[in-house]
Amino acid sequence: MKKTFIVSCVLLGIVATVFGIEKGTSNIPMAKEIPDGETIEIKTLDLDGFRYIKELHKDVKVHVFWNNGVYGKGLMLSFFGELNSKVHNVKNIIAKKVILEDGTQLTREQIREHRDSIMLGNDHKSLGFRVDLDTPGITNIKHISGEFEVVKAVGFIEVTSNLLEDKSDSKENKIGININIASNWMGGRYYVLIIENAENILELTVLDENGNELKQTDPFSIFGVKHDHVKIYVDKKKGGPFAIKLKRAERLQVQPIPFVLENINLMTY
């Protein structure tokens, strides 16, 4: 069965959502503008894998998959693709229309939605997302369409915090960074920082009290309902104070990108 792929291009920059940055900080430099106007589009998009759950066995606590019983019975599809240019983030994937091989169109209730069903690769161009369907059996897909959002950073500023004490509940008063968790981890230190508007952080550097950069043993990550929790792993000993240097987007542009895939034959994967 031949599969076709259709996608619409959009010009990023038509709709802009502006996220706030630190206010009232006298030494923040003027934002350096990054050229805008680049067309963002999907280069490729294809089925990466699938799974089907026929029965749930909650009564005897046998879970075939790690989240068996969380999403329920049905068919979950995993897609992998690549954008033509780097972006800051991708989010809010939604499948709006699904037609099965026999012509049945699924209802909105049969297309289950989950948070964090899309993720951006560390090259900031590759992406993957899941679509979870409540179907009565394994079936090929005649049509699936929906959209997700790409987020592009425009302009940036750099600012360095005051020193933080290496302990939980420590807080500095320049940016307002708070240490939620400070703990030993794999010979180094692990922290969860609370940083307002962390979603617009482009780069994060950890500095010792003399201004020297400390090695991060894993890339920093942002989580939490308000996108204000930042997880970092640092190669340092307990006790030494440190500062956080941030490179932040002046503003984030958010634009939906529609996608359409047709004639998906599961038996060819």
C-alpha atoms as an extended CHARMM CRD file, in Angstrom:
* protein
*
       269  EXT
         1         1  MET       CA              0.0000000000        0.0000000000        0.0000000000  PROA      1               0.0000000000
         2         2  LYS       CA              1.4710000000        3.3060000000       -1.0470000000  PROA      2               0.0000000000
         3         3  LYS       CA              1.7170000000        6.0020000000        1.5820000000  PROA      3               0.0000000000
         4         4  THR       CA              1.6010000000        9.7000000000        0.8170000000  PROA      4               0.0000000000
         5         5  PHE       CA              2.7210000000       12.5640000000        3.0220000000  PROA      5               0.0000000000
         6         6  ILE       CA              1.2520000000       16.0410000000        2.8760000000  PROA      6               0.0000000000
         7         7  VAL       CA              2.2560000000       19.0280000000        4.9690000000  PROA      7               0.0000000000
         8         8  SER       CA              1.5560000000       22.7480000000        4.8540000000  PROA      8               0.0000000000
         9         9  CYS       CA              4.3310000000       25.3160000000        5.1930000000  PROA      9               0.0000000000
        10        10  VAL       CA              3.8830000000       28.3320000000        7.3920000000  PROA      10              0.0000000000
        11        11  LEU       CA              5.8050000000       31.5320000000        7.7480000000  PROA      11              0.0000000000
        12        12  LEU       CA              6.8460000000       31.8160000000       11.3440000000  PROA      12              0.0000000000
        13        13  GLY       CA              6.3350000000       35.2920000000       12.6330000000  PROA      13              0.0000000000
        14        14  ILE       CA              2.6790000000       35.9160000000       11.7530000000  PROA      14              0.0000000000
        15        15  VAL       CA              1.5220000000       35.2950000000       15.2840000000  PROA      15              0.0000000000
        16        16  ALA       CA              3.7530000000       36.2140000000       18.2060000000  PROA      16              0.0000000000
        17        17  THR       CA              3.3730000000       35.3540000000       21.8520000000  PROA      17              0.0000000000
        18        18  VAL       CA              5.5770000000       37.4400000000       24.0500000000  PROA      18              0.0000000000
        19        19  PHE       CA              6.9080000000       35.9360000000       27.2620000000  PROA      19              0.0000000000
        20        20  GLY       CA              8.1140000000       38.2760000000       29.9950000000  PROA      20              0.0000000000
        21        21  ILE       CA             11.7070000000       38.5460000000       31.1000000000  PROA      21              0.0000000000
        22        22  GLU       CA             13.1320000000       39.9030000000       34.3250000000  PROA      22              0.0000000000
        23        23  LYS       CA             11.6760000000       43.3230000000       35.0750000000  PROA      23              0.0000000000
        24        24  GLY       CA             13.3410000000       46.1170000000       36.9270000000  PROA      24              0.0000000000
        25        25  THR       CA             16.8720000000       44.7560000000       36.6010000000  PROA      25              0.0000000000
        26        26  SER       CA             19.0110000000       47.7830000000       35.8010000000  PROA      26              0.0000000000
        27        27  ASN       CA             22.0010000000       46.0150000000       34.2310000000  PROA      27              0.0000000000
        28        28  ILE       CA             20.2180000000       43.9060000000       31.5880000000  PROA      28              0.0000000000
        29        29  PRO       CA             21.7540000000       44.7850000000       28.1900000000  PROA      29              0.0000000000
        30        30  MET       CA             19.6860000000       45.6320000000       25.1380000000  PROA      30              0.0000000000
        31        31  ALA       CA             18.4350000000       42.5900000000       23.2560000000  PROA      31              0.0000000000
        32        32  LYS       CA             20.4810000000       41.5380000000       20.2380000000  PROA      32              0.0000000000
        33        33  GLU       CA             18.0580000000       40.8780000000       17.3950000000  PROA      33              0.0000000000
        34        34  ILE       CA             18.2470000000       37.6160000000       15.4820000000  PROA      34              0.0000000000
        35        35  PRO       CA             17.1770000000       37.8470000000       11.8020000000  PROA      35              0.0000000000
        36        36  ASP       CA             13.6050000000       36.6300000000       11.3540000000  PROA      36              0.0000000000
        37        37  GLY       CA             11.3620000000       35.7390000000        8.4290000000  PROA      37              0.0000000000
        38        38  GLU       CA             12.5730000000       32.1730000000        7.8340000000  PROA      38              0.0000000000
        39        39  THR       CA              9.9950000000       29.6920000000        6.5790000000  PROA      39              0.0000000000
        40        40  ILE       CA              9.6450000000       26.7090000000        8.9380000000  PROA      40              0.0000000000
        41        41  GLU       CA              8.2760000000       23.5210000000        7.4320000000  PROA      41              0.0000000000
        42        42  ILE       CA              8.3940000000       19.7600000000        7.9110000000  PROA      42              0.0000000000
        43        43  LYS       CA             10.9060000000       18.0490000000        5.6330000000  PROA      43              0.0000000000
        44        44  THR       CA              9.9260000000       14.4870000000        6.5160000000  PROA      44              0.0000000000
        45        45  LEU       CA              7.3540000000       12.7140000000        8.6540000000  PROA      45              0.0000000000
        46        46  ASP       CA              6.8510000000        8.9730000000        8.8900000000  PROA      46              0.0000000000
        47        47  LEU       CA              5.5380000000        6.2340000000       11.1490000000  PROA      47              0.0000000000
        48        48  ASP       CA              8.3000000000        5.1870000000       13.5370000000  PROA      48              0.0000000000
        49        49  GLY       CA              6.4760000000        2.4000000000       15.3740000000  PROA      49              0.0000000000
        50        50  PHE       CA              3.2120000000        1.2630000000       16.9010000000  PROA      50              0.0000000000
        51        51  ARG       CA              1.7470000000       -0.9200000000       19.6160000000  PROA      51              0.0000000000
        52        52  TYR       CA             -1.6480000000       -2.4220000000       20.2910000000  PROA      52              0.0000000000
        53        53  ILE       CA             -3.1200000000       -3.3700000000       23.6570000000  PROA      53              0.0000000000
        54        54  LYS       CA             -6.0380000000       -5.8120000000       23.4520000000  PROA      54              0.0000000000
        55        55  GLU       CA             -6.6400000000       -6.4180000000       27.1490000000  PROA      55              0.0000000000
        56        56  LEU       CA             -5.8290000000       -4.7740000000       30.4400000000  PROA      56              0.0000000000
        57        57  HSD       CA             -5.0780000000       -7.0660000000       33.3690000000  PROA      57              0.0000000000
        58        58  LYS       CA             -5.5200000000       -4.7580000000       36.3340000000  PROA      58              0.0000000000
        59        59  ASP       CA             -7.1120000000       -7.4580000000       38.4670000000  PROA      59              0.0000000000
        60        60  VAL       CA             -3.9170000000       -9.5390000000       38.5200000000  PROA      60              0.0000000000
        61        61  LYS       CA             -1.4850000000       -6.6260000000       38.1000000000  PROA      61              0.0000000000
        62        62  VAL       CA              0.1530000000       -7.8950000000       34.9130000000  PROA      62              0.0000000000
        63        63  HSD       CA              1.3290000000       -4.9500000000       32.8240000000  PROA      63              0.0000000000
        64        64  VAL       CA              2.6190000000       -5.8220000000       29.3560000000  PROA      64              0.0000000000
        65        65  PHE       CA              3.8250000000       -2.2500000000       28.8350000000  PROA      65              0.0000000000
        66        66  TRP       CA              5.0560000000        0.1600000000       31.4890000000  PROA      66              0.0000000000
        67        67  ASN       CA              1.9680000000        2.3550000000       31.0900000000  PROA      67              0.0000000000
        68        68  ASN       CA             -0.4710000000       -0.4370000000       30.3560000000  PROA      68              0.0000000000
        69        69  GLY       CA             -3.7890000000        0.5870000000       31.8920000000  PROA      69              0.0000000000
        70        70  VAL       CA             -2.9060000000        4.2870000000       31.9040000000  PROA      70              0.0000000000
        71        71  TYR       CA             -3.7980000000        4.9720000000       28.2920000000  PROA      71              0.0000000000
        72        72  GLY       CA             -6.2140000000        2.0620000000       27.9640000000  PROA      72              0.0000000000
        73        73  LYS       CA             -6.8580000000       -0.4930000000       25.2370000000  PROA      73              0.0000000000
        74        74  GLY       CA             -6.1950000000        0.4870000000       21.6540000000  PROA      74              0.0000000000
        75        75  LEU       CA             -3.5910000000        1.4780000000       19.0860000000  PROA      75              0.0000000000
        76        76  MET       CA             -0.7500000000        3.9190000000       19.7460000000  PROA      76              0.0000000000
        77        77  LEU       CA              1.2300000000        5.2850000000       16.8010000000  PROA      77              0.0000000000
        78        78  SER       CA              4.6620000000        6.8860000000       17.0850000000  PROA      78              0.0000000000
        79        79  PHE       CA              5.8330000000        9.3090000000       14.3780000000  PROA      79              0.0000000000
        80        80  PHE       CA              9.2890000000       10.7140000000       13.6750000000  PROA      80              0.0000000000
        81        81  GLY       CA             10.0910000000       13.7020000000       11.4800000000  PROA      81              0.0000000000
        82        82  GLU       CA             12.4920000000       16.5300000000       10.7530000000  PROA      82              0.0000000000
        83        83  LEU       CA             12.0380000000       20.2650000000       10.3290000000  PROA      83              0.0000000000
        84        84  ASN       CA             13.9290000000       22.2420000000        7.7130000000  PROA      84              0.0000000000
        85        85  SER       CA             15.3940000000       24.5840000000       10.3530000000  PROA      85              0.0000000000
        86        86  LYS       CA             16.1750000000       24.6480000000       14.0480000000  PROA      86              0.0000000000
        87        87  VAL       CA             13.4830000000       25.7950000000       16.4850000000  PROA      87              0.0000000000
        88        88  HSD       CA             13.4290000000       26.4510000000       20.2150000000  PROA      88              0.0000000000
        89        89  ASN       CA             10.6620000000       23.9980000000       21.0700000000  PROA      89              0.0000000000
        90        90  VAL       CA              7.6810000000       22.0000000000       19.8240000000  PROA      90              0.0000000000
        91        91  LYS       CA              4.4620000000       21.4500000000       21.7780000000  PROA      91              0.0000000000
        92        92  ASN       CA              0.7010000000       20.8410000000       21.8020000000  PROA      92              0.0000000000
        93        93  ILE       CA              0.3410000000       18.0320000000       19.2960000000  PROA      93              0.0000000000
        94        94  ILE       CA             -3.2690000000       17.1980000000       18.4770000000  PROA      94              0.0000000000
        95        95  ALA       CA             -4.7330000000       14.7310000000       15.9900000000  PROA      95              0.0000000000
        96        96  LYS       CA             -8.0370000000       16.1770000000       14.8040000000  PROA      96              0.0000000000
        97        97  LYS       CA             -9.1990000000       13.6660000000       12.1940000000  PROA      97              0.0000000000
        98        98  VAL       CA             -8.5140000000        9.9340000000       11.9020000000  PROA      98              0.0000000000
        99        99  ILE       CA            -10.1020000000        7.6330000000        9.3040000000  PROA      99              0.0000000000
       100       100  LEU       CA             -9.4540000000        3.8990000000        9.4980000000  PROA      100             0.0000000000
       101       101  GLU       CA             -8.8150000000        1.6430000000        6.5040000000  PROA      101             0.0000000000
       102       102  ASP       CA            -12.4940000000        0.6090000000        6.3090000000  PROA      102             0.0000000000
       103       103  GLY       CA            -13.6410000000        4.2430000000        6.1430000000  PROA      103             0.0000000000
       104       104  THR       CA            -14.6610000000        4.5870000000        9.8060000000  PROA      104             0.0000000000
       105       105  GLN       CA            -13.9300000000        8.0570000000       11.1680000000  PROA      105             0.0000000000
       106       106  LEU       CA            -13.0150000000        8.0710000000       14.8320000000  PROA      106             0.0000000000
       107       107  THR       CA            -14.8570000000       10.3500000000       17.2380000000  PROA      107             0.0000000000
       108       108  ARG       CA            -13.0520000000       12.9570000000       19.3080000000  PROA      108             0.0000000000
       109       109  GLU       CA            -13.3970000000       10.6670000000       22.3340000000  PROA      109             0.0000000000
       110       110  GLN       CA            -11.6040000000        7.8680000000       20.4510000000  PROA      110             0.0000000000
       111       111  ILE       CA             -8.5790000000       10.0950000000       19.7990000000  PROA      111             0.0000000000
       112       112  ARG       CA             -7.0460000000       10.2780000000       23.2550000000  PROA      112             0.0000000000
       113       113  GLU       CA             -4.9730000000       13.3030000000       24.2130000000  PROA      113             0.0000000000
       114       114  HSD       CA             -2.0020000000       13.2700000000       26.5830000000  PROA      114             0.0000000000
       115       115  ARG       CA              0.3700000000       15.9140000000       27.8680000000  PROA      115             0.0000000000
       116       116  ASP       CA              3.9240000000       15.8350000000       26.5860000000  PROA      116             0.0000000000
       117       117  SER       CA              3.0990000000       13.6640000000       23.5610000000  PROA      117             0.0000000000
       118       118  ILE       CA              5.6140000000       15.5150000000       21.3880000000  PROA      118             0.0000000000
       119       119  MET       CA              9.3190000000       16.1270000000       21.8970000000  PROA      119             0.0000000000
       120       120  LEU       CA             12.1420000000       17.9140000000       20.1130000000  PROA      120             0.0000000000
       121       121  GLY       CA             15.4830000000       16.2210000000       19.4850000000  PROA      121             0.0000000000
       122       122  ASN       CA             18.7420000000       17.6500000000       20.8000000000  PROA      122             0.0000000000
       123       123  ASP       CA             19.5580000000       18.8640000000       17.2680000000  PROA      123             0.0000000000
       124       124  HSD       CA             16.4810000000       21.1270000000       17.5680000000  PROA      124             0.0000000000
       125       125  LYS       CA             15.2730000000       19.8960000000       14.1500000000  PROA      125             0.0000000000
       126       126  SER       CA             14.1940000000       16.2780000000       14.7240000000  PROA      126             0.0000000000
       127       127  LEU       CA             10.8890000000       15.6270000000       16.4490000000  PROA      127             0.0000000000
       128       128  GLY       CA              8.7040000000       12.7520000000       17.5080000000  PROA      128             0.0000000000
       129       129  PHE       CA              5.1000000000       12.5050000000       18.6450000000  PROA      129             0.0000000000
       130       130  ARG       CA              2.4990000000        9.9310000000       19.6420000000  PROA      130             0.0000000000
       131       131  VAL       CA             -1.1230000000        9.5250000000       18.6210000000  PROA      131             0.0000000000
       132       132  ASP       CA             -3.2500000000        7.2610000000       20.8540000000  PROA      132             0.0000000000
       133       133  LEU       CA             -6.3960000000        5.7340000000       19.3430000000  PROA      133             0.0000000000
       134       134  ASP       CA             -9.2050000000        3.7590000000       20.9470000000  PROA      134             0.0000000000
       135       135  THR       CA             -9.7180000000        1.1900000000       18.1870000000  PROA      135             0.0000000000
       136       136  PRO       CA            -11.3660000000       -2.2520000000       18.3880000000  PROA      136             0.0000000000
       137       137  GLY       CA             -8.3840000000       -3.9330000000       16.7370000000  PROA      137             0.0000000000
       138       138  ILE       CA             -5.1680000000       -3.4600000000       14.7760000000  PROA      138             0.0000000000
       139       139  THR       CA             -5.9930000000       -1.5560000000       11.6140000000  PROA      139             0.0000000000
       140       140  ASN       CA             -4.3060000000        0.3630000000        8.8410000000  PROA      140             0.0000000000
       141       141  ILE       CA             -4.9650000000        4.0900000000        8.7080000000  PROA      141             0.0000000000
       142       142  LYS       CA             -6.4840000000        5.7540000000        5.6500000000  PROA      142             0.0000000000
       143       143  HSD       CA             -6.0600000000        9.3170000000        6.9000000000  PROA      143             0.0000000000
       144       144  ILE       CA             -4.7000000000       11.1260000000        9.9300000000  PROA      144             0.0000000000
       145       145  SER       CA             -4.3790000000       14.8920000000       10.2880000000  PROA      145             0.0000000000
       146       146  GLY       CA             -3.8700000000       17.4840000000       12.9750000000  PROA      146             0.0000000000
       147       147  GLU       CA             -1.3670000000       20.0920000000       14.0430000000  PROA      147             0.0000000000
       148       148  PHE       CA              1.3660000000       20.9540000000       16.4960000000  PROA      148             0.0000000000
       149       149  GLU       CA              3.0730000000       24.1790000000       17.4810000000  PROA      149             0.0000000000
       150       150  VAL       CA              6.6470000000       25.2230000000       16.8310000000  PROA      150             0.0000000000
       151       151  VAL       CA              8.2800000000       27.8300000000       19.0320000000  PROA      151             0.0000000000
       152       152  LYS       CA             11.0220000000       30.0740000000       17.6710000000  PROA      152             0.0000000000
       153       153  ALA       CA             13.2370000000       32.3520000000       19.7410000000  PROA      153             0.0000000000
       154       154  VAL       CA             13.7120000000       35.9030000000       18.4430000000  PROA      154             0.0000000000
       155       155  GLY       CA             16.2560000000       38.1940000000       20.0510000000  PROA      155             0.0000000000
       156       156  PHE       CA             18.1840000000       37.3530000000       23.1960000000  PROA      156             0.0000000000
       157       157  ILE       CA             19.5830000000       38.8430000000       26.3810000000  PROA      157             0.0000000000
       158       158  GLU       CA             22.2050000000       37.5430000000       28.7900000000  PROA      158             0.0000000000
       159       159  VAL       CA             22.1410000000       38.0160000000       32.5490000000  PROA      159             0.0000000000
       160       160  THR       CA             24.0820000000       36.4640000000       35.4630000000  PROA      160             0.0000000000
       161       161  SER       CA             22.5630000000       35.8750000000       38.8780000000  PROA      161             0.0000000000
       162       162  ASN       CA             24.0470000000       36.7000000000       42.2370000000  PROA      162             0.0000000000
       163       163  LEU       CA             25.7050000000       33.8370000000       44.1370000000  PROA      163             0.0000000000
       164       164  LEU       CA             23.4840000000       31.0620000000       45.4800000000  PROA      164             0.0000000000
       165       165  GLU       CA             24.2840000000       29.0740000000       48.5970000000  PROA      165             0.0000000000
       166       166  ASP       CA             24.6010000000       25.3640000000       47.8670000000  PROA      166             0.0000000000
       167       167  LYS       CA             21.5410000000       24.2600000000       49.8140000000  PROA      167             0.0000000000
       168       168  SER       CA             17.7970000000       23.8390000000       49.4120000000  PROA      168             0.0000000000
       169       169  ASP       CA             15.6950000000       27.0050000000       49.8040000000  PROA      169             0.0000000000
       170       170  SER       CA             18.6280000000       29.2630000000       48.9610000000  PROA      170             0.0000000000
       171       171  LYS       CA             17.5520000000       32.2680000000       46.8890000000  PROA      171             0.0000000000
       172       172  GLU       CA             19.2950000000       35.1810000000       45.1990000000  PROA      172             0.0000000000
       173       173  ASN       CA             17.6640000000       38.5750000000       44.6730000000  PROA      173             0.0000000000
       174       174  LYS       CA             18.9100000000       39.6710000000       41.2480000000  PROA      174             0.0000000000
       175       175  ILE       CA             16.9330000000       37.2930000000       39.0390000000  PROA      175             0.0000000000
       176       176  GLY       CA             14.9800000000       35.6370000000       41.8320000000  PROA      176             0.0000000000
       177       177  ILE       CA             16.3390000000       32.1090000000       41.3410000000  PROA      177             0.0000000000
       178       178  ASN       CA             15.4150000000       29.7170000000       44.1400000000  PROA      178             0.0000000000
       179       179  ILE       CA             17.0080000000       26.3100000000       44.8310000000  PROA      179             0.0000000000
       180       180  ASN       CA             14.1770000000       23.8560000000       45.3770000000  PROA      180             0.0000000000
       181       181  ILE       CA             16.3910000000       20.7570000000       45.6860000000  PROA      181             0.0000000000
       182       182  ALA       CA             20.1550000000       20.4380000000       46.2510000000  PROA      182             0.0000000000
       183       183  SER       CA             21.5560000000       16.9140000000       46.5080000000  PROA      183             0.0000000000
       184       184  ASN       CA             24.5930000000       14.7650000000       45.7840000000  PROA      184             0.0000000000
       185       185  TRP       CA             24.4070000000       12.8490000000       42.5080000000  PROA      185             0.0000000000
       186       186  MET       CA             26.9300000000       10.4870000000       40.8530000000  PROA      186             0.0000000000
       187       187  GLY       CA             29.9650000000       12.2210000000       42.3400000000  PROA      187             0.0000000000
       188       188  GLY       CA             28.6000000000       15.6850000000       41.6270000000  PROA      188             0.0000000000
       189       189  ARG       CA             25.6000000000       17.8020000000       42.5430000000  PROA      189             0.0000000000
       190       190  TYR       CA             21.9810000000       17.7590000000       41.3940000000  PROA      190             0.0000000000
       191       191  TYR       CA             19.7060000000       20.8040000000       41.6240000000  PROA      191             0.0000000000
       192       192  VAL       CA             16.1460000000       21.7610000000       40.8580000000  PROA      192             0.0000000000
       193       193  LEU       CA             15.9700000000       25.5190000000       40.4170000000  PROA      193             0.0000000000
       194       194  ILE       CA             12.8250000000       27.6330000000       40.3330000000  PROA      194             0.0000000000
       195       195  ILE       CA             13.2180000000       30.2590000000       37.6000000000  PROA      195             0.0000000000
       196       196  GLU       CA             10.2820000000       32.3410000000       36.4200000000  PROA      196             0.0000000000
       197       197  ASN       CA              9.6090000000       32.0910000000       32.6530000000  PROA      197             0.0000000000
       198       198  ALA       CA             12.1880000000       29.3170000000       32.2730000000  PROA      198             0.0000000000
       199       199  GLU       CA             10.5720000000       28.3420000000       28.9690000000  PROA      199             0.0000000000
       200       200  ASN       CA             12.5020000000       31.1200000000       27.2270000000  PROA      200             0.0000000000
       201       201  ILE       CA             15.9410000000       29.9660000000       28.4210000000  PROA      201             0.0000000000
       202       202  LEU       CA             18.1940000000       29.2800000000       25.4230000000  PROA      202             0.0000000000
       203       203  GLU       CA             21.4110000000       28.5060000000       27.2930000000  PROA      203             0.0000000000
       204       204  LEU       CA             22.2590000000       27.9880000000       30.9680000000  PROA      204             0.0000000000
       205       205  THR       CA             25.7910000000       28.1420000000       32.3810000000  PROA      205             0.0000000000
       206       206  VAL       CA             26.8370000000       27.3830000000       35.9710000000  PROA      206             0.0000000000
       207       207  LEU       CA             29.6780000000       29.5100000000       37.3800000000  PROA      207             0.0000000000
       208       208  ASP       CA             31.6940000000       29.0620000000       40.5480000000  PROA      208             0.0000000000
       209       209  GLU       CA             32.2450000000       31.9400000000       42.9740000000  PROA      209             0.0000000000
       210       210  ASN       CA             35.2460000000       33.1230000000       40.9010000000  PROA      210             0.0000000000
       211       211  GLY       CA             33.2760000000       33.1800000000       37.6540000000  PROA      211             0.0000000000
       212       212  ASN       CA             34.7310000000       29.9720000000       36.2030000000  PROA      212             0.0000000000
       213       213  GLU       CA             32.3530000000       27.7110000000       34.2830000000  PROA      213             0.0000000000
       214       214  LEU       CA             31.4320000000       24.4170000000       35.9640000000  PROA      214             0.0000000000
       215       215  LYS       CA             30.8310000000       21.3390000000       33.8460000000  PROA      215             0.0000000000
       216       216  GLN       CA             27.2390000000       20.1310000000       33.5400000000  PROA      216             0.0000000000
       217       217  THR       CA             27.1850000000       16.3340000000       33.3700000000  PROA      217             0.0000000000
       218       218  ASP       CA             23.7510000000       16.2640000000       31.6690000000  PROA      218             0.0000000000
       219       219  PRO       CA             21.9020000000       18.9100000000       29.6440000000  PROA      219             0.0000000000
       220       220  PHE       CA             19.6050000000       21.1100000000       31.7130000000  PROA      220             0.0000000000
       221       221  SER       CA             15.8820000000       20.4360000000       31.3560000000  PROA      221             0.0000000000
       222       222  ILE       CA             12.7060000000       22.3880000000       32.0880000000  PROA      222             0.0000000000
       223       223  PHE       CA              9.5480000000       20.8900000000       33.5780000000  PROA      223             0.0000000000
       224       224  GLY       CA              6.5400000000       21.7260000000       35.7130000000  PROA      224             0.0000000000
       225       225  VAL       CA              3.0510000000       22.9890000000       34.9770000000  PROA      225             0.0000000000
       226       226  LYS       CA              4.2870000000       26.5930000000       34.9410000000  PROA      226             0.0000000000
       227       227  HSD       CA              7.5190000000       25.7050000000       33.0980000000  PROA      227             0.0000000000
       228       228  ASP       CA              9.4870000000       27.1990000000       35.9750000000  PROA      228             0.0000000000
       229       229  HSD       CA             11.4170000000       24.1680000000       37.2770000000  PROA      229             0.0000000000
       230       230  VAL       CA             14.9250000000       23.7080000000       35.8720000000  PROA      230             0.0000000000
       231       231  LYS       CA             16.8830000000       20.5080000000       36.4880000000  PROA      231             0.0000000000
       232       232  ILE       CA             20.6870000000       20.6560000000       36.3200000000  PROA      232             0.0000000000
       233       233  TYR       CA             23.5270000000       18.2110000000       37.0620000000  PROA      233             0.0000000000
       234       234  VAL       CA             26.8840000000       19.8100000000       37.8770000000  PROA      234             0.0000000000
       235       235  ASP       CA             30.3860000000       18.4320000000       38.3920000000  PROA      235             0.0000000000
       236       236  LYS       CA             31.1250000000       20.1620000000       41.7090000000  PROA      236             0.0000000000
       237       237  LYS       CA             31.6020000000       19.4180000000       45.3700000000  PROA      237             0.0000000000
       238       238  LYS       CA             28.9970000000       20.1970000000       48.0020000000  PROA      238             0.0000000000
       239       239  GLY       CA             29.1920000000       23.5510000000       49.7150000000  PROA      239             0.0000000000
       240       240  GLY       CA             30.6880000000       25.9740000000       47.2230000000  PROA      240             0.0000000000
       241       241  PRO       CA             28.4130000000       28.8850000000       46.2150000000  PROA      241             0.0000000000
       242       242  PHE       CA             27.6240000000       29.2870000000       42.5280000000  PROA      242             0.0000000000
       243       243  ALA       CA             25.8880000000       31.5850000000       40.0690000000  PROA      243             0.0000000000
       244       244  ILE       CA             23.6780000000       30.9510000000       37.0510000000  PROA      244             0.0000000000
       245       245  LYS       CA             24.2900000000       32.6890000000       33.7260000000  PROA      245             0.0000000000
       246       246  LEU       CA             21.2550000000       32.7090000000       31.4390000000  PROA      246             0.0000000000
       247       247  LYS       CA             20.8630000000       33.4240000000       27.7610000000  PROA      247             0.0000000000
       248       248  ARG       CA             17.1380000000       34.1080000000       27.3070000000  PROA      248             0.0000000000
       249       249  ALA       CA             14.9420000000       34.7920000000       24.3130000000  PROA      249             0.0000000000
       250       250  GLU       CA             13.6080000000       38.3130000000       24.1410000000  PROA      250             0.0000000000
       251       251  ARG       CA             10.3790000000       36.8640000000       22.8210000000  PROA      251             0.0000000000
       252       252  LEU       CA              9.0280000000       33.5140000000       21.6330000000  PROA      252             0.0000000000
       253       253  GLN       CA              6.9950000000       33.2070000000       18.4480000000  PROA      253             0.0000000000
       254       254  VAL       CA              4.4550000000       30.3920000000       18.4200000000  PROA      254             0.0000000000
       255       255  GLN       CA              2.8630000000       29.1100000000       15.2260000000  PROA      255             0.0000000000
       256       256  PRO       CA              0.7710000000       25.9920000000       14.4910000000  PROA      256             0.0000000000
       257       257  ILE       CA              1.9450000000       23.6520000000       11.7360000000  PROA      257             0.0000000000
       258       258  PRO       CA             -0.6750000000       21.3250000000       10.2480000000  PROA      258             0.0000000000
       259       259  PHE       CA              0.2050000000       17.7850000000        9.1960000000  PROA      259             0.0000000000
       260       260  VAL       CA             -1.5330000000       15.1210000000        7.1110000000  PROA      260             0.0000000000
       261       261  LEU       CA             -0.5340000000       11.4940000000        6.5860000000  PROA      261             0.0000000000
       262       262  GLU       CA             -2.4520000000        9.0870000000        4.3740000000  PROA      262             0.0000000000
       263       263  ASN       CA             -2.4930000000        5.3510000000        3.6090000000  PROA      263             0.0000000000
       264       264  ILE       CA             -0.4610000000        4.1240000000        6.5890000000  PROA      264             0.0000000000
       265       265  ASN       CA              0.0370000000        0.3650000000        6.2610000000  PROA      265             0.0000000000
       266       266  LEU       CA              1.1310000000       -1.0470000000        9.6110000000  PROA      266             0.0000000000
       267       267  MET       CA              2.1580000000       -4.3460000000        8.0360000000  PROA      267             0.0000000000
       268       268  THR       CA              5.0590000000       -2.6670000000        6.2050000000  PROA      268             0.0000000000
       269       269  TYR       CA              6.7930000000       -1.6850000000        9.4590000000  PROA      269             0.0000000000
